[in-house]
Amino acid sequence: MVDVLLGLQWGDEGKGKIVDYLTPNYDIVARFQGGPNAGHSLHFNGKKFVLNTIPSGIFRESCVNVIGNGVVADPVRLKVEIENILAAGTDVKSNLLISKKAHIIVPTHRILDIANEASKGDKKIGSTLRGIGPTYMDKTGRNGLRLGDIISSNFEQQYRDLVNKHLKLIHNLNYFDFDLEELEKPFFEALEFLRTFKLIDSEYYLNNALSQNKKILAEGAQGSLLDIDFGSYPYVTSSNTTAGGVCNGLGIPPRAINKVKGIFKAYCTRVGSGPFPTELNNEMGEKLRKNGNEFGATTGRPRRTGWLDLPALHYSVMINGVDELIMMKSDVLSGVGEVKVCTSYRVNEIPTSQMPFDACNVEIEPVYESFEGWNDDLTVVRNFEDLPLSFRNYCKEVSVRSDCKIGIVSVGPDREETILC
Ligand code: IMP
């Protein structure tokens, strides 16, 4: 069976920590979408690791990690990531499998990303500029290159054809500030390196594993509100970050999916542009950023911060069919005083609990309810009953209003700082 773990907000919910925590219950962890725009942080034995493309089960010896066909991979970044894990003493060679059908981010995809964003002026998406959008564009446009192609004898020709197409587009966007040769050297070195890894037909591997009753955890990247279909379009990423993406991104049937676990922060953050109804551009927003160390794991950009948005959370629970919620960073709200939660909106002055279609062009005013705060240090607590009453009430209200039970509360970044409810 396959369980799914995915983000319910705008990404950065803490998926890496929870996948790593849950991995002992699974035989395989598989990434089904996204690419090195993701930054999944893992903290254990006093160290921090950030994974971009490799599934977060990589540090657990008994677990096989699969980069699925729905992922887009940058060979240069993947090589660095693998080398960092090897340097930490973990054997990546035997427990990392890479789908031949995963698409390759080539250097000109990254340049196109930069050129596209530059051409958008103040309408820019705030992309991580890792080449994600252009690579998915080539995939759906039927121009892309896949990792399985790197073992083909005419790969170099296929690559050149694609690059020539890209160069025309880049020049049309009046962007000339790059040195392709300089970018190609590490690219070809990385391809050479990746040729020594296990490139497989991952859909066969995963379906065989299912028929042997193996347990698979599908690891999402980004968050549901950045989904290409259901996010605040066009301020989204270029893949299906929601549960629907699991079947396409891994080649497994819908009936194989068992439980969907949805992860969210006790407040909200967003990186990049786009609507954020509960954003706090004030001292409280600054406090959340500082207390929560809300700076991008991939880009280092300061994250926008705000109160928890229940209509948005409820929407994500609905789209994904979430069975169980996991609440992260609860400790960050300790000592901030009264805690607010957005329970509905006024969209162009009309009350609603629905996410507006045209969220980018309408005025969304959040309607808040306030909850008694708590001052205790939650990071030292290990049992739900020992948490302060006001915090437990907060959890209860969130659960009732989002129509989903909370299964785990995280009170700090370390594996140990995790409470089962
Ligand atoms: P792209 O996917 O890099 O093109 O970025 C598109 C939008 O999604 C931008 O607003 C990014 O900041 C955001 N984004 C992409 N990946 C992540 C992530 O892993 N966490 C949070 N935001 C992300």
Short mmCIF file of C-alpha atoms and ligand atoms in Angstrom, two decimals:
data_model
loop_
_atom_site.label_atom_id
_atom_site.label_comp_id
_atom_site.label_asym_id
_atom_site.label_seq_id
_atom_site.Cartn_x
_atom_site.Cartn_y
_atom_site.Cartn_z
CA MET A 1 0.00 0.00 0.00
CA VAL A 2 0.98 3.61 -0.49
CA ASP A 3 0.60 6.35 2.10
CA VAL A 4 1.04 9.93 0.98
CA LEU A 5 2.59 12.78 2.89
CA LEU A 6 2.11 16.22 1.40
CA GLY A 7 2.06 19.90 2.31
CA LEU A 8 -1.27 21.69 2.76
CA GLN A 9 -0.04 25.28 2.57
CA TRP A 10 2.51 27.08 0.40
CA GLY A 11 5.35 24.64 1.04
CA ASP A 12 8.00 24.67 3.77
CA GLU A 13 5.66 22.93 6.19
CA GLY A 14 8.38 20.57 7.43
CA LYS A 15 7.81 17.51 5.22
CA GLY A 16 11.47 16.41 5.43
CA LYS A 17 11.39 16.02 9.20
CA ILE A 18 8.16 14.04 9.18
CA VAL A 19 9.14 11.75 6.30
CA ASP A 20 12.38 10.98 8.11
CA TYR A 21 10.38 10.37 11.33
CA LEU A 22 7.86 8.06 9.62
CA THR A 23 10.35 6.18 7.43
CA PRO A 24 10.92 3.26 9.86
CA ASN A 25 7.30 2.27 9.08
CA TYR A 26 7.96 2.02 5.33
CA ASP A 27 10.10 -0.02 2.93
CA ILE A 28 10.29 2.66 0.26
CA VAL A 29 10.07 6.47 0.16
CA ALA A 30 9.31 7.92 -3.29
CA ARG A 31 9.26 11.54 -4.48
CA PHE A 32 6.51 12.06 -7.08
CA GLN A 33 6.90 15.66 -8.28
CA GLY A 34 8.88 18.87 -8.06
CA GLY A 35 12.63 19.13 -8.17
CA PRO A 36 15.44 21.11 -6.59
CA ASN A 37 13.05 23.99 -5.88
CA ALA A 38 12.29 21.96 -2.75
CA GLY A 39 14.41 22.10 0.38
CA HIS A 40 13.55 19.38 2.88
CA SER A 41 15.41 19.87 6.16
CA LEU A 42 16.28 16.97 8.46
CA HIS A 43 17.75 17.38 11.93
CA PHE A 44 19.27 14.47 13.83
CA ASN A 45 22.33 13.73 15.97
CA GLY A 46 22.83 17.49 16.31
CA LYS A 47 23.25 17.94 12.53
CA LYS A 48 21.11 19.48 9.80
CA PHE A 49 20.79 18.14 6.23
CA VAL A 50 18.86 19.80 3.41
CA LEU A 51 17.60 17.52 0.63
CA ASN A 52 16.40 18.95 -2.68
CA THR A 53 15.64 16.03 -4.98
CA ILE A 54 16.48 12.93 -2.97
CA PRO A 55 13.65 11.48 -0.84
CA SER A 56 13.90 12.15 2.88
CA GLY A 57 14.18 8.45 3.78
CA ILE A 58 17.78 8.37 2.58
CA PHE A 59 19.34 8.43 6.05
CA ARG A 60 17.48 5.31 7.20
CA GLU A 61 19.50 2.29 6.10
CA SER A 62 16.68 -0.17 5.52
CA CYS A 63 14.70 2.17 3.29
CA VAL A 64 14.86 2.31 -0.51
CA ASN A 65 14.48 5.82 -1.95
CA VAL A 66 12.98 6.41 -5.37
CA ILE A 67 13.11 9.58 -7.44
CA GLY A 68 9.89 9.10 -9.40
CA ASN A 69 9.05 9.89 -13.02
CA GLY A 70 7.09 13.00 -11.97
CA VAL A 71 10.24 14.67 -10.62
CA VAL A 72 12.46 17.01 -12.61
CA ALA A 73 16.14 16.59 -11.72
CA ASP A 74 19.10 18.89 -12.17
CA PRO A 75 22.10 16.54 -12.58
CA VAL A 76 24.52 19.14 -11.18
CA ARG A 77 22.54 19.64 -7.98
CA LEU A 78 21.76 15.95 -7.66
CA LYS A 79 25.47 15.12 -7.84
CA VAL A 80 26.27 17.65 -5.08
CA GLU A 81 23.43 16.31 -2.97
CA ILE A 82 24.64 12.73 -3.36
CA GLU A 83 28.23 13.74 -2.56
CA ASN A 84 27.08 15.49 0.64
CA ILE A 85 25.20 12.40 1.77
CA LEU A 86 28.19 10.17 0.96
CA ALA A 87 30.39 12.53 2.97
CA ALA A 88 28.06 12.03 5.93
CA GLY A 89 28.83 8.29 5.74
CA THR A 90 25.52 7.17 4.20
CA ASP A 91 25.55 4.68 1.34
CA VAL A 92 23.46 6.35 -1.41
CA LYS A 93 24.51 3.98 -4.20
CA SER A 94 22.63 0.97 -2.96
CA ASN A 95 19.43 2.60 -1.71
CA LEU A 96 18.73 5.31 -4.29
CA LEU A 97 16.80 4.44 -7.45
CA ILE A 98 16.13 7.01 -10.15
CA SER A 99 13.32 6.80 -12.68
CA LYS A 100 14.47 6.82 -16.29
CA LYS A 101 11.37 8.87 -17.02
CA ALA A 102 12.23 11.76 -14.69
CA HIS A 103 12.93 14.82 -16.81
CA ILE A 104 16.32 16.52 -16.88
CA ILE A 105 16.83 20.16 -16.01
CA VAL A 106 19.51 21.32 -18.48
CA PRO A 107 21.50 24.54 -17.91
CA THR A 108 19.42 26.48 -20.45
CA HIS A 109 16.23 25.63 -18.49
CA ARG A 110 17.70 27.61 -15.62
CA ILE A 111 18.64 30.47 -17.91
CA LEU A 112 15.13 30.44 -19.39
CA ASP A 113 13.68 30.59 -15.89
CA ILE A 114 15.77 33.69 -15.12
CA ALA A 115 14.97 35.31 -18.48
CA ASN A 116 11.23 34.60 -18.11
CA GLU A 117 11.08 36.03 -14.62
CA ALA A 118 13.08 39.11 -15.65
CA SER A 119 10.63 39.73 -18.50
CA LYS A 120 7.63 39.67 -16.14
CA GLY A 121 8.65 42.79 -14.19
CA ASP A 122 6.44 43.29 -11.12
CA LYS A 123 4.29 40.31 -12.17
CA LYS A 124 7.12 37.88 -11.48
CA ILE A 125 6.21 34.59 -9.77
CA GLY A 126 9.12 34.73 -7.36
CA SER A 127 10.41 31.43 -8.77
CA THR A 128 13.35 29.69 -7.12
CA LEU A 129 14.99 30.01 -10.59
CA ARG A 130 16.00 26.35 -10.54
CA GLY A 131 14.60 25.75 -14.06
CA ILE A 132 11.48 23.95 -12.83
CA GLY A 133 8.86 25.76 -14.96
CA PRO A 134 10.78 25.54 -18.27
CA THR A 135 11.56 21.83 -17.69
CA TYR A 136 7.89 20.94 -17.08
CA MET A 137 7.04 23.15 -20.07
CA ASP A 138 9.31 21.01 -22.27
CA LYS A 139 7.83 17.86 -20.76
CA THR A 140 4.24 18.81 -21.66
CA GLY A 141 5.44 20.39 -24.92
CA ARG A 142 7.02 17.01 -25.79
CA ASN A 143 10.51 18.43 -26.19
CA GLY A 144 12.09 17.28 -22.94
CA LEU A 145 15.00 14.99 -22.16
CA ARG A 146 14.66 12.23 -19.59
CA LEU A 147 17.29 10.69 -17.35
CA GLY A 148 16.98 7.40 -19.24
CA ASP A 149 18.18 9.28 -22.33
CA ILE A 150 21.64 9.85 -20.86
CA ILE A 151 22.61 6.27 -21.63
CA SER A 152 21.57 6.62 -25.27
CA SER A 153 24.37 6.97 -27.86
CA ASN A 154 22.81 10.06 -29.44
CA PHE A 155 22.13 11.89 -26.18
CA GLU A 156 24.56 14.67 -27.05
CA GLN A 157 22.69 15.40 -30.30
CA GLN A 158 19.30 15.40 -28.52
CA TYR A 159 20.77 17.77 -25.97
CA ARG A 160 22.15 20.15 -28.63
CA ASP A 161 18.78 20.23 -30.46
CA LEU A 162 17.02 21.19 -27.25
CA VAL A 163 19.61 23.81 -26.34
CA ASN A 164 19.32 25.42 -29.78
CA LYS A 165 15.57 25.79 -29.27
CA HIS A 166 16.18 27.31 -25.85
CA LEU A 167 18.77 29.78 -27.12
CA LYS A 168 16.26 31.22 -29.59
CA LEU A 169 13.73 31.70 -26.79
CA ILE A 170 16.32 33.21 -24.47
CA HIS A 171 17.50 35.69 -27.10
CA ASN A 172 13.88 36.62 -27.86
CA LEU A 173 13.60 37.54 -24.21
CA ASN A 174 16.63 39.81 -24.67
CA TYR A 175 18.68 37.91 -22.14
CA PHE A 176 22.38 37.51 -22.89
CA ASP A 177 24.04 37.52 -19.49
CA PHE A 178 25.30 33.91 -19.31
CA ASP A 179 28.22 31.70 -20.27
CA LEU A 180 26.79 28.40 -21.49
CA GLU A 181 30.13 26.64 -21.81
CA GLU A 182 30.91 27.36 -18.19
CA LEU A 183 27.56 25.84 -17.15
CA GLU A 184 27.91 22.83 -19.43
CA LYS A 185 31.18 21.57 -17.95
CA PRO A 186 29.72 20.57 -14.54
CA PHE A 187 26.53 19.44 -16.32
CA PHE A 188 28.35 16.81 -18.41
CA GLU A 189 30.50 15.80 -15.42
CA ALA A 190 27.33 15.25 -13.42
CA LEU A 191 25.79 13.13 -16.20
CA GLU A 192 28.90 10.95 -16.17
CA PHE A 193 28.50 10.57 -12.40
CA LEU A 194 24.78 9.73 -12.65
CA ARG A 195 25.43 7.04 -15.27
CA THR A 196 26.95 4.98 -12.41
CA PHE A 197 23.65 5.07 -10.47
CA LYS A 198 20.61 2.82 -10.78
CA LEU A 199 18.40 4.31 -13.48
CA ILE A 200 15.28 2.16 -13.53
CA ASP A 201 11.73 1.77 -14.83
CA SER A 202 10.44 2.89 -11.46
CA GLU A 203 6.76 2.20 -12.25
CA TYR A 204 7.61 -1.54 -12.59
CA TYR A 205 9.72 -1.44 -9.45
CA LEU A 206 6.99 0.21 -7.39
CA ASN A 207 4.17 -1.99 -8.70
CA ASN A 208 6.27 -5.11 -8.03
CA ALA A 209 6.88 -3.82 -4.52
CA LEU A 210 3.12 -3.33 -4.09
CA SER A 211 2.42 -6.89 -5.17
CA GLN A 212 4.90 -8.05 -2.52
CA ASN A 213 2.94 -6.07 0.10
CA LYS A 214 5.75 -3.57 0.60
CA LYS A 215 4.88 -0.26 2.23
CA ILE A 216 5.57 2.89 0.26
CA LEU A 217 5.51 6.49 1.45
CA ALA A 218 4.95 9.02 -1.35
CA GLU A 219 6.71 12.25 -0.39
CA GLY A 220 5.30 15.50 -1.75
CA ALA A 221 7.24 18.68 -2.38
CA GLN A 222 6.05 22.30 -2.22
CA GLY A 223 2.45 22.58 -0.97
CA SER A 224 -1.14 22.18 -2.13
CA LEU A 225 -1.65 25.94 -2.48
CA LEU A 226 1.19 25.96 -5.05
CA ASP A 227 -0.45 23.21 -7.15
CA ILE A 228 -0.53 24.02 -10.87
CA ASP A 229 -4.31 23.42 -10.99
CA PHE A 230 -5.53 24.28 -7.51
CA GLY A 231 -3.03 26.87 -6.31
CA SER A 232 -3.30 30.64 -6.71
CA TYR A 233 -2.58 30.50 -10.46
CA PRO A 234 -0.33 31.84 -11.97
CA TYR A 235 1.59 32.21 -8.69
CA VAL A 236 2.18 28.47 -8.42
CA THR A 237 4.78 25.87 -9.22
CA SER A 238 4.56 23.76 -12.39
CA SER A 239 3.52 20.37 -11.03
CA ASN A 240 0.57 18.74 -9.26
CA THR A 241 1.61 18.93 -5.64
CA THR A 242 -1.70 17.43 -4.51
CA ALA A 243 -2.68 13.76 -3.98
CA GLY A 244 -3.75 13.41 -7.62
CA GLY A 245 -0.11 13.88 -8.61
CA VAL A 246 0.96 10.70 -6.80
CA CYS A 247 -0.50 8.28 -9.39
CA ASN A 248 0.96 10.16 -12.36
CA GLY A 249 4.23 10.92 -10.65
CA LEU A 250 4.93 7.31 -9.65
CA GLY A 251 2.89 5.20 -12.06
CA ILE A 252 0.82 3.55 -9.34
CA PRO A 253 -2.96 2.96 -9.44
CA PRO A 254 -5.37 5.06 -7.31
CA ARG A 255 -6.57 1.93 -5.48
CA ALA A 256 -3.06 1.47 -4.04
CA ILE A 257 -3.39 4.67 -2.03
CA ASN A 258 -4.17 4.02 1.61
CA LYS A 259 -3.85 7.09 3.84
CA VAL A 260 -3.15 10.71 2.96
CA LYS A 261 -1.28 12.60 5.66
CA GLY A 262 -1.43 16.37 5.36
CA ILE A 263 1.16 18.57 6.97
CA PHE A 264 0.69 22.22 7.93
CA LYS A 265 2.30 24.83 10.15
CA ALA A 266 0.43 26.26 13.16
CA TYR A 267 0.65 29.56 11.25
CA CYS A 268 1.30 30.31 7.55
CA THR A 269 4.29 31.22 5.42
CA ARG A 270 4.79 31.85 1.73
CA VAL A 271 7.91 32.50 -0.36
CA GLY A 272 7.65 34.30 -3.64
CA SER A 273 4.78 36.40 -4.95
CA GLY A 274 1.05 35.77 -4.95
CA PRO A 275 -2.00 36.15 -2.73
CA PHE A 276 -1.59 35.55 1.00
CA PRO A 277 -4.79 36.69 2.77
CA THR A 278 -3.51 36.42 6.36
CA GLU A 279 -0.08 37.95 5.73
CA LEU A 280 1.23 40.06 8.63
CA ASN A 281 3.34 42.97 7.49
CA ASN A 282 3.93 44.09 11.06
CA GLU A 283 5.79 43.33 14.26
CA MET A 284 3.92 40.05 14.76
CA GLY A 285 4.91 38.93 11.24
CA GLU A 286 8.52 39.74 12.07
CA LYS A 287 8.23 37.82 15.34
CA LEU A 288 6.93 34.71 13.56
CA ARG A 289 9.75 34.97 10.99
CA LYS A 290 12.37 35.29 13.74
CA ASN A 291 10.94 32.68 16.15
CA GLY A 292 10.32 30.23 13.31
CA ASN A 293 13.58 30.97 11.46
CA GLU A 294 11.47 31.50 8.37
CA PHE A 295 14.15 31.78 5.71
CA GLY A 296 14.11 29.51 2.64
CA ALA A 297 16.05 26.22 2.98
CA THR A 298 16.81 26.39 -0.77
CA THR A 299 17.21 30.08 -1.53
CA GLY A 300 17.68 31.69 1.89
CA ARG A 301 14.91 34.19 1.04
CA PRO A 302 12.95 35.58 4.02
CA ARG A 303 9.50 33.96 4.02
CA ARG A 304 6.32 36.00 4.26
CA THR A 305 4.46 35.12 7.48
CA GLY A 306 0.85 35.26 8.70
CA TRP A 307 -1.83 33.65 10.87
CA LEU A 308 -3.29 30.24 10.13
CA ASP A 309 -5.82 30.35 7.29
CA LEU A 310 -8.59 27.81 7.91
CA PRO A 311 -10.55 28.24 4.64
CA ALA A 312 -7.29 27.48 2.80
CA LEU A 313 -6.51 24.52 5.08
CA HIS A 314 -10.03 23.15 4.66
CA TYR A 315 -9.66 23.48 0.88
CA SER A 316 -6.41 21.50 0.92
CA VAL A 317 -7.96 18.82 3.15
CA MET A 318 -10.81 18.54 0.62
CA ILE A 319 -8.67 18.41 -2.55
CA ASN A 320 -6.29 15.82 -1.10
CA GLY A 321 -8.79 13.75 0.89
CA VAL A 322 -6.57 14.13 3.93
CA ASP A 323 -7.08 11.40 6.56
CA GLU A 324 -4.78 12.81 9.21
CA LEU A 325 -3.24 16.20 9.93
CA ILE A 326 0.27 16.84 11.18
CA MET A 327 0.75 20.22 12.83
CA MET A 328 4.27 21.65 12.67
CA LYS A 329 6.15 24.41 14.45
CA SER A 330 3.63 24.68 17.28
CA ASP A 331 6.47 25.87 19.54
CA VAL A 332 6.91 29.02 17.43
CA LEU A 333 3.59 30.44 18.71
CA SER A 334 4.65 30.13 22.37
CA GLY A 335 4.79 33.53 24.01
CA VAL A 336 3.39 35.55 21.10
CA GLY A 337 0.29 36.41 23.16
CA GLU A 338 -3.22 36.01 21.76
CA VAL A 339 -3.23 33.70 18.69
CA LYS A 340 -5.46 34.58 15.75
CA VAL A 341 -6.94 32.27 13.15
CA CYS A 342 -8.70 33.24 9.94
CA THR A 343 -12.04 31.39 9.90
CA SER A 344 -13.61 32.93 6.76
CA TYR A 345 -13.06 35.72 4.21
CA ARG A 346 -14.86 38.76 2.92
CA VAL A 347 -14.16 38.77 -0.82
CA ASN A 348 -15.01 42.13 -2.37
CA GLU A 349 -17.02 42.61 0.88
CA ILE A 350 -19.06 39.41 0.42
CA PRO A 351 -18.64 36.80 3.22
CA THR A 352 -17.42 33.39 2.07
CA SER A 353 -15.45 30.37 3.25
CA GLN A 354 -14.38 29.40 -0.25
CA MET A 355 -11.08 30.08 -1.95
CA PRO A 356 -11.84 32.71 -4.61
CA PHE A 357 -11.14 31.74 -8.25
CA ASP A 358 -9.46 35.02 -9.02
CA ALA A 359 -7.53 35.37 -5.78
CA CYS A 360 -4.94 37.60 -7.46
CA ASN A 361 -7.40 40.27 -8.55
CA VAL A 362 -9.95 40.50 -5.75
CA GLU A 363 -9.75 42.03 -2.32
CA ILE A 364 -9.65 39.25 0.27
CA GLU A 365 -10.22 40.39 3.82
CA PRO A 366 -9.59 37.69 6.44
CA VAL A 367 -12.15 37.35 9.26
CA TYR A 368 -10.33 36.36 12.44
CA GLU A 369 -11.14 34.64 15.70
CA SER A 370 -8.77 34.98 18.62
CA PHE A 371 -7.55 32.22 20.91
CA GLU A 372 -5.86 32.39 24.28
CA GLY A 373 -2.10 31.97 23.77
CA TRP A 374 0.42 29.98 25.81
CA ASN A 375 3.85 30.78 27.18
CA ASP A 376 5.25 27.36 28.02
CA ASP A 377 8.26 25.94 26.20
CA LEU A 378 6.62 23.21 24.11
CA THR A 379 9.92 21.78 22.84
CA VAL A 380 10.45 19.81 26.07
CA VAL A 381 6.98 18.21 26.08
CA ARG A 382 6.63 14.62 24.79
CA ASN A 383 2.97 13.74 25.63
CA PHE A 384 -0.08 15.48 24.23
CA GLU A 385 -1.78 15.57 27.67
CA ASP A 386 1.20 17.53 29.07
CA LEU A 387 0.75 20.37 26.57
CA PRO A 388 -0.84 23.59 27.90
CA LEU A 389 -4.65 23.60 27.89
CA SER A 390 -4.88 26.70 25.67
CA PHE A 391 -2.66 25.00 23.06
CA ARG A 392 -4.75 21.82 23.17
CA ASN A 393 -7.88 23.95 22.67
CA TYR A 394 -6.19 25.55 19.64
CA CYS A 395 -5.53 22.07 18.19
CA LYS A 396 -9.14 21.02 18.85
CA GLU A 397 -10.59 24.07 17.08
CA VAL A 398 -8.26 23.65 14.09
CA SER A 399 -9.23 19.99 13.82
CA VAL A 400 -13.00 20.64 14.06
CA ARG A 401 -12.96 23.51 11.59
CA SER A 402 -10.75 21.82 9.03
CA ASP A 403 -12.82 18.66 9.35
CA CYS A 404 -9.84 16.39 10.01
CA LYS A 405 -8.17 14.83 13.05
CA ILE A 406 -4.66 15.81 14.12
CA GLY A 407 -2.38 12.76 14.42
CA ILE A 408 0.99 14.37 15.16
CA VAL A 409 2.09 17.65 16.70
CA SER A 410 5.68 18.71 16.12
CA VAL A 411 7.26 20.94 18.77
CA GLY A 412 10.78 21.37 17.35
CA PRO A 413 13.00 20.42 14.42
CA ASP A 414 14.59 17.29 15.94
CA ARG A 415 13.24 13.76 15.39
CA GLU A 416 12.67 13.56 19.14
CA GLU A 417 10.53 16.69 19.28
CA THR A 418 7.45 14.94 17.94
CA ILE A 419 4.22 14.13 19.79
CA LEU A 420 1.70 11.48 18.72
CA CYS A 421 -1.87 12.59 19.57
P1 IMP B 1 9.32 27.49 -8.94
O1 IMP B 1 8.61 26.20 -8.72
O2 IMP B 1 10.73 27.46 -8.48
O3 IMP B 1 9.18 28.03 -10.33
O4 IMP B 1 8.59 28.58 -8.01
C1 IMP B 1 7.22 28.90 -8.15
C2 IMP B 1 6.66 29.40 -6.83
O5 IMP B 1 6.63 28.31 -5.91
C3 IMP B 1 7.48 30.50 -6.17
O6 IMP B 1 6.61 31.34 -5.44
C4 IMP B 1 8.38 29.74 -5.21
O7 IMP B 1 8.81 30.53 -4.12
C5 IMP B 1 7.43 28.65 -4.76
N1 IMP B 1 8.13 27.43 -4.38
C6 IMP B 1 8.71 26.53 -5.20
N2 IMP B 1 9.23 25.52 -4.49
C7 IMP B 1 8.97 25.78 -3.21
C8 IMP B 1 9.23 25.07 -1.99
O8 IMP B 1 9.77 23.96 -1.97
N3 IMP B 1 8.79 25.67 -0.84
C9 IMP B 1 8.11 26.85 -0.86
N4 IMP B 1 7.84 27.52 -1.96
C10 IMP B 1 8.25 26.99 -3.13
#
